[in-house]
Structure formats: structure tokens, C-alpha cells
PDB file of C-alpha atoms in Angstrom:
ATOM      1  CA  VAL A   1       4.152 -51.936 -60.429  1.00 47.00           C
ATOM      2  CA  ASP A   2       5.132 -49.904 -57.674  1.00 57.00           C
ATOM      3  CA  ASN A   3       1.417 -49.105 -56.364  1.00 61.00           C
ATOM      4  CA  ARG A   4      -1.613 -51.345 -55.739  1.00 62.00           C
ATOM      5  CA  ALA A   5      -3.635 -52.284 -58.481  1.00 61.00           C
ATOM      6  CA  TYR A   6      -6.813 -53.347 -59.313  1.00 59.00           C
ATOM      7  CA  TYR A   7      -8.377 -56.498 -60.955  1.00 54.00           C
ATOM      8  CA  ILE A   8     -12.153 -57.037 -61.526  1.00 58.00           C
ATOM      9  CA  PHE A   9     -12.997 -60.995 -62.352  1.00 56.00           C
ATOM     10  CA  GLY A  10     -15.580 -63.341 -61.397  1.00 54.00           C
ATOM     11  CA  MET A  11     -18.641 -60.949 -62.473  1.00 53.00           C
ATOM     12  CA  SER A  12     -21.164 -63.101 -64.035  1.00 55.00           C
ATOM     13  CA  THR A  13     -22.737 -61.925 -66.833  1.00 57.00           C
ATOM     14  CA  PRO A  14     -26.158 -60.123 -66.651  1.00 57.00           C
ATOM     15  CA  SER A  15     -29.164 -62.214 -66.763  1.00 53.00           C
ATOM     16  CA  ALA A  16     -31.680 -62.321 -69.376  1.00 57.00           C
ATOM     17  CA  ASP A  17     -34.403 -60.685 -67.734  1.00 68.00           C
ATOM     18  CA  LEU A  18     -32.125 -57.256 -66.983  1.00 76.00           C
ATOM     19  CA  MET A  19     -33.712 -55.464 -69.980  1.00 75.00           C
ATOM     20  CA  SER A  20     -36.728 -56.240 -69.289  1.00 83.00           C
ATOM     21  CA  LEU A  21     -37.235 -55.046 -65.535  1.00 84.00           C
ATOM     22  CA  SER A  22     -38.821 -52.073 -64.199  1.00 87.00           C
ATOM     23  CA  GLY A  23     -39.221 -49.947 -61.157  1.00 88.00           C
ATOM     24  CA  ARG A  24     -36.024 -48.527 -59.342  1.00 92.00           C
ATOM     25  CA  GLY A  25     -32.995 -49.961 -57.083  1.00 93.00           C
ATOM     26  CA  TYR A  26     -30.925 -48.648 -54.895  1.00 97.00           C
ATOM     27  CA  TYR A  27     -27.360 -49.935 -54.540  1.00 97.00           C
ATOM     28  CA  MET A  28     -24.473 -49.259 -51.886  1.00 97.00           C
ATOM     29  CA  GLY A  29     -21.306 -51.203 -51.111  1.00 97.00           C
ATOM     30  CA  ASP A  30     -17.525 -50.333 -50.417  1.00 97.00           C
ATOM     31  CA  ALA A  31     -15.438 -48.901 -52.993  1.00 97.00           C
ATOM     32  CA  PHE A  32     -11.832 -49.182 -53.148  1.00 96.00           C
ATOM     33  CA  GLY A  33      -8.530 -46.778 -54.611  1.00 95.00           C
ATOM     34  CA  THR A  34      -4.775 -46.223 -54.336  1.00 94.00           C
ATOM     35  CA  TYR A  35      -3.268 -42.403 -54.679  1.00 95.00           C
ATOM     36  CA  TRP A  36      -0.064 -42.848 -56.941  1.00 92.00           C
ATOM     37  CA  ASN A  37       3.056 -42.101 -55.099  1.00 86.00           C
ATOM     38  CA  SER A  38       6.834 -43.007 -55.498  1.00 80.00           C
ATOM     39  CA  ALA A  39       6.417 -44.234 -52.459  1.00 83.00           C
ATOM     40  CA  GLY A  40       4.270 -47.319 -53.278  1.00 83.00           C
ATOM     41  CA  GLY A  41       0.986 -45.284 -53.038  1.00 90.00           C
ATOM     42  CA  VAL A  42      -1.574 -44.724 -50.403  1.00 94.00           C
ATOM     43  CA  ASN A  43      -4.309 -47.003 -49.762  1.00 95.00           C
ATOM     44  CA  MET A  44      -8.189 -45.703 -50.102  1.00 97.00           C
ATOM     45  CA  SER A  45     -11.273 -47.722 -49.007  1.00 97.00           C
ATOM     46  CA  GLY A  46     -14.627 -46.046 -48.171  1.00 98.00           C
ATOM     47  CA  SER A  47     -17.940 -46.815 -49.877  1.00 98.00           C
ATOM     48  CA  PHE A  48     -20.485 -45.832 -52.878  1.00 97.00           C
ATOM     49  CA  SER A  49     -24.262 -45.616 -53.129  1.00 98.00           C
ATOM     50  CA  CYS A  50     -26.462 -45.072 -56.487  1.00 98.00           C
ATOM     51  CA  ASP A  51     -29.863 -45.386 -57.900  1.00 97.00           C
ATOM     52  CA  VAL A  52     -31.151 -47.100 -60.528  1.00 96.00           C
ATOM     53  CA  ASP A  53     -34.328 -46.770 -62.683  1.00 95.00           C
ATOM     54  CA  PHE A  54     -34.560 -50.001 -64.895  1.00 92.00           C
ATOM     55  CA  SER A  55     -37.600 -48.442 -66.559  1.00 92.00           C
ATOM     56  CA  SER A  56     -35.651 -45.963 -68.220  1.00 95.00           C
ATOM     57  CA  LYS A  57     -32.620 -47.743 -68.161  1.00 94.00           C
ATOM     58  CA  THR A  58     -30.630 -44.791 -65.870  1.00 96.00           C
ATOM     59  CA  LEU A  59     -28.146 -44.657 -63.235  1.00 97.00           C
ATOM     60  CA  SER A  60     -28.383 -41.537 -61.051  1.00 98.00           C
ATOM     61  CA  GLY A  61     -27.245 -39.975 -57.967  1.00 98.00           C
ATOM     62  CA  PHE A  62     -24.047 -42.021 -57.938  1.00 98.00           C
ATOM     63  CA  HIS A  63     -21.562 -41.117 -54.884  1.00 98.00           C
ATOM     64  CA  LEU A  64     -18.270 -42.358 -54.003  1.00 98.00           C
ATOM     65  CA  GLY A  65     -15.821 -41.572 -51.605  1.00 98.00           C
ATOM     66  CA  VAL A  66     -12.748 -43.506 -50.171  1.00 98.00           C
ATOM     67  CA  SER A  67      -9.861 -41.647 -48.065  1.00 98.00           C
ATOM     68  CA  GLY A  68      -6.417 -42.848 -46.643  1.00 97.00           C
ATOM     69  CA  ALA A  69      -3.166 -40.974 -45.071  1.00 94.00           C
ATOM     70  CA  ASN A  70      -3.676 -37.418 -46.154  1.00 92.00           C
ATOM     71  CA  ALA A  71      -5.436 -38.502 -49.611  1.00 96.00           C
ATOM     72  CA  SER A  72      -8.941 -38.841 -50.965  1.00 97.00           C
ATOM     73  CA  ALA A  73     -11.299 -38.958 -54.054  1.00 98.00           C
ATOM     74  CA  SER A  74     -15.262 -38.370 -54.372  1.00 98.00           C
ATOM     75  CA  ILE A  75     -17.616 -38.744 -56.896  1.00 98.00           C
ATOM     76  CA  THR A  76     -20.937 -36.591 -56.320  1.00 98.00           C
ATOM     77  CA  ASN A  77     -23.991 -36.974 -58.815  1.00 98.00           C
ATOM     78  CA  ALA A  78     -22.582 -38.801 -61.407  1.00 98.00           C
ATOM     79  CA  THR A  79     -25.542 -40.418 -64.011  1.00 98.00           C
ATOM     80  CA  GLY A  80     -25.226 -43.039 -66.821  1.00 98.00           C
ATOM     81  CA  THR A  81     -27.244 -44.759 -69.041  1.00 96.00           C
ATOM     82  CA  ILE A  82     -27.523 -48.445 -68.957  1.00 93.00           C
ATOM     83  CA  GLY A  83     -27.136 -50.145 -72.508  1.00 90.00           C
ATOM     84  CA  THR A  84     -28.558 -53.572 -73.394  1.00 86.00           C
ATOM     85  CA  ASP A  85     -25.244 -55.237 -72.182  1.00 85.00           C
ATOM     86  CA  ALA A  86     -26.181 -53.883 -68.720  1.00 88.00           C
ATOM     87  CA  HIS A  87     -22.785 -51.621 -68.948  1.00 90.00           C
ATOM     88  CA  PHE A  88     -22.658 -47.695 -68.165  1.00 94.00           C
ATOM     89  CA  GLN A  89     -20.025 -44.985 -67.719  1.00 96.00           C
ATOM     90  CA  LEU A  90     -21.209 -42.590 -65.887  1.00 98.00           C
ATOM     91  CA  THR A  91     -21.237 -38.382 -66.743  1.00 97.00           C
ATOM     92  CA  GLY A  92     -21.022 -35.298 -65.434  1.00 97.00           C
ATOM     93  CA  GLY A  93     -21.523 -34.950 -61.123  1.00 98.00           C
ATOM     94  CA  ASP A  94     -18.497 -33.544 -59.106  1.00 98.00           C
ATOM     95  CA  TRP A  95     -15.051 -35.320 -58.838  1.00 98.00           C
ATOM     96  CA  LYS A  96     -12.341 -34.351 -56.544  1.00 98.00           C
ATOM     97  CA  LEU A  97      -9.053 -35.649 -55.666  1.00 97.00           C
ATOM     98  CA  ASN A  98      -7.584 -34.344 -52.756  1.00 96.00           C
ATOM     99  CA  GLY A  99     -10.430 -31.564 -52.412  1.00 96.00           C
ATOM    100  CA  VAL A 100      -9.309 -30.477 -56.621  1.00 96.00           C
ATOM    101  CA  THR A 101     -11.248 -31.022 -59.566  1.00 97.00           C
ATOM    102  CA  PRO A 102      -9.515 -33.478 -61.419  1.00 97.00           C
ATOM    103  CA  ALA A 103      -8.349 -32.704 -65.582  1.00 96.00           C
ATOM    104  CA  ASN A 104      -9.222 -36.465 -66.481  1.00 96.00           C
ATOM    105  CA  THR A 105     -11.694 -38.617 -65.314  1.00 97.00           C
ATOM    106  CA  ASN A 106     -13.329 -41.832 -65.824  1.00 96.00           C
ATOM    107  CA  ALA A 107     -15.450 -44.903 -64.232  1.00 96.00           C
ATOM    108  CA  GLY A 108     -18.065 -47.201 -65.434  1.00 95.00           C
ATOM    109  CA  GLY A 109     -19.635 -49.970 -64.698  1.00 93.00           C
ATOM    110  CA  SER A 110     -21.714 -52.862 -65.133  1.00 91.00           C
ATOM    111  CA  LEU A 111     -24.927 -54.540 -63.547  1.00 91.00           C
ATOM    112  CA  TYR A 112     -24.712 -58.067 -63.245  1.00 86.00           C
ATOM    113  CA  GLY A 113     -26.478 -61.332 -61.755  1.00 84.00           C
ATOM    114  CA  GLN A 114     -29.713 -62.406 -61.488  1.00 82.00           C
ATOM    115  CA  SER A 115     -32.311 -59.558 -61.992  1.00 84.00           C
ATOM    116  CA  GLY A 116     -29.159 -56.869 -61.538  1.00 87.00           C
ATOM    117  CA  SER A 117     -28.605 -57.779 -58.192  1.00 91.00           C
ATOM    118  CA  TYR A 118     -25.381 -56.680 -58.093  1.00 91.00           C
ATOM    119  CA  ILE A 119     -23.279 -53.448 -59.481  1.00 94.00           C
ATOM    120  CA  GLY A 120     -19.539 -52.981 -60.090  1.00 94.00           C
ATOM    121  CA  GLY A 121     -16.601 -51.124 -61.901  1.00 94.00           C
ATOM    122  CA  PRO A 122     -13.573 -49.155 -62.046  1.00 94.00           C
ATOM    123  CA  TRP A 123     -12.737 -45.754 -61.649  1.00 96.00           C
ATOM    124  CA  GLY A 124     -10.134 -43.185 -62.021  1.00 96.00           C
ATOM    125  CA  MET A 125      -9.381 -39.693 -61.839  1.00 97.00           C
ATOM    126  CA  SER A 126      -6.070 -37.609 -62.329  1.00 95.00           C
ATOM    127  CA  THR A 127      -4.556 -33.569 -62.206  1.00 93.00           C
ATOM    128  CA  ASP A 128      -1.823 -32.666 -63.748  1.00 90.00           C
ATOM    129  CA  LYS A 129      -0.158 -33.424 -59.839  1.00 89.00           C
ATOM    130  CA  ALA A 130      -1.981 -36.345 -58.968  1.00 93.00           C
ATOM    131  CA  ALA A 131      -3.566 -39.190 -59.735  1.00 95.00           C
ATOM    132  CA  ALA A 132      -5.951 -42.225 -57.940  1.00 96.00           C
ATOM    133  CA  ALA A 133      -7.824 -45.144 -59.220  1.00 95.00           C
ATOM    134  CA  GLY A 134      -9.851 -48.027 -57.722  1.00 95.00           C
ATOM    135  CA  ILE A 135     -12.772 -49.962 -58.040  1.00 95.00           C
ATOM    136  CA  TYR A 136     -16.420 -50.388 -55.949  1.00 96.00           C
ATOM    137  CA  LYS A 137     -19.096 -53.291 -55.943  1.00 94.00           C
ATOM    138  CA  GLY A 138     -22.171 -53.610 -53.894  1.00 95.00           C
ATOM    139  CA  ILE A 139     -25.794 -55.042 -54.151  1.00 95.00           C
ATOM    140  CA  LYS A 140     -29.325 -53.824 -54.529  1.00 94.00           C
ATOM    141  CA  GLY A 141     -30.714 -53.334 -51.316  1.00 88.00           C
ATOM    142  CA  ALA A 142     -33.503 -51.545 -49.450  1.00 59.00           C
ATOM    143  CA  GLN A 143     -33.691 -47.605 -49.426  1.00 53.00           C
TER     144      GLN A 143
END
């Protein structure tokens, strides 16, 4: 491994009440990533936020932005549907890697903890000449 990698651990399983929740939740927190290069990678950091509608089991307005040493990655206005296992896959939105729309994108995550108090997951994107990957994590709070 010549670039920083990420591993998600310690996520407790979703509580039994997660699928019975109603109303909305706003999540925000930290985001991290590595822009891959032969010199060991560029460490990136930033933040993310999103809205969750527990009644419809949907996630909207997912925003993530990370940057570091002439590298940046962002996801704007992505959405997702939350499954009964509290996992989701992000779709749509505007993805950028150093200002270029990447050919390949993938991001997902899950809600976890008592009443879906936390959220987290991995993200990744690449063009034919560049790639970046990382994680995000956050907590439900007031909007």
C-alpha cells in the first residue's frame, strides 16, 4: 500500500426502532480522503452534511467536500433510499474530482446507533487519469 487507505470499524448495528422512526434528521460531520498519486497520496479533509426523512426512508441533499495540497473532491445534492438494514447507496448529484466530472463514482453508508443517531460510510471516484477515495462520519443534530 503506497497511499493512505481507510477502514470503517466500530459501527454498532442499527437499533430496532430505526425503521419505525418518523420526521426528519439533519446530519453533519467530518470527511476524509486520499487523492492517489505515486508519491504516497495527498491527504484531504473536509466535511459533509445531508437530510434524512425517516417517514419516507430517503436521504437527500448529501454534500461532501474534501481538499488538500492541490487536490479536491466533492459531491453535491446526491440522494439515496434507506433500506430496512439502514444501509443506502448514493445516486445522482454533481460529483467533481479536481473540478472534473469523474467517470466512475460510488458512495454509500448506513445509519446506526440508538434512533439512527449516527451516519457514516465510504466514497470513491475516478477519471481516466485520477482517483480519490475516503470516508465520512457524522451525528444527527439540529438544523
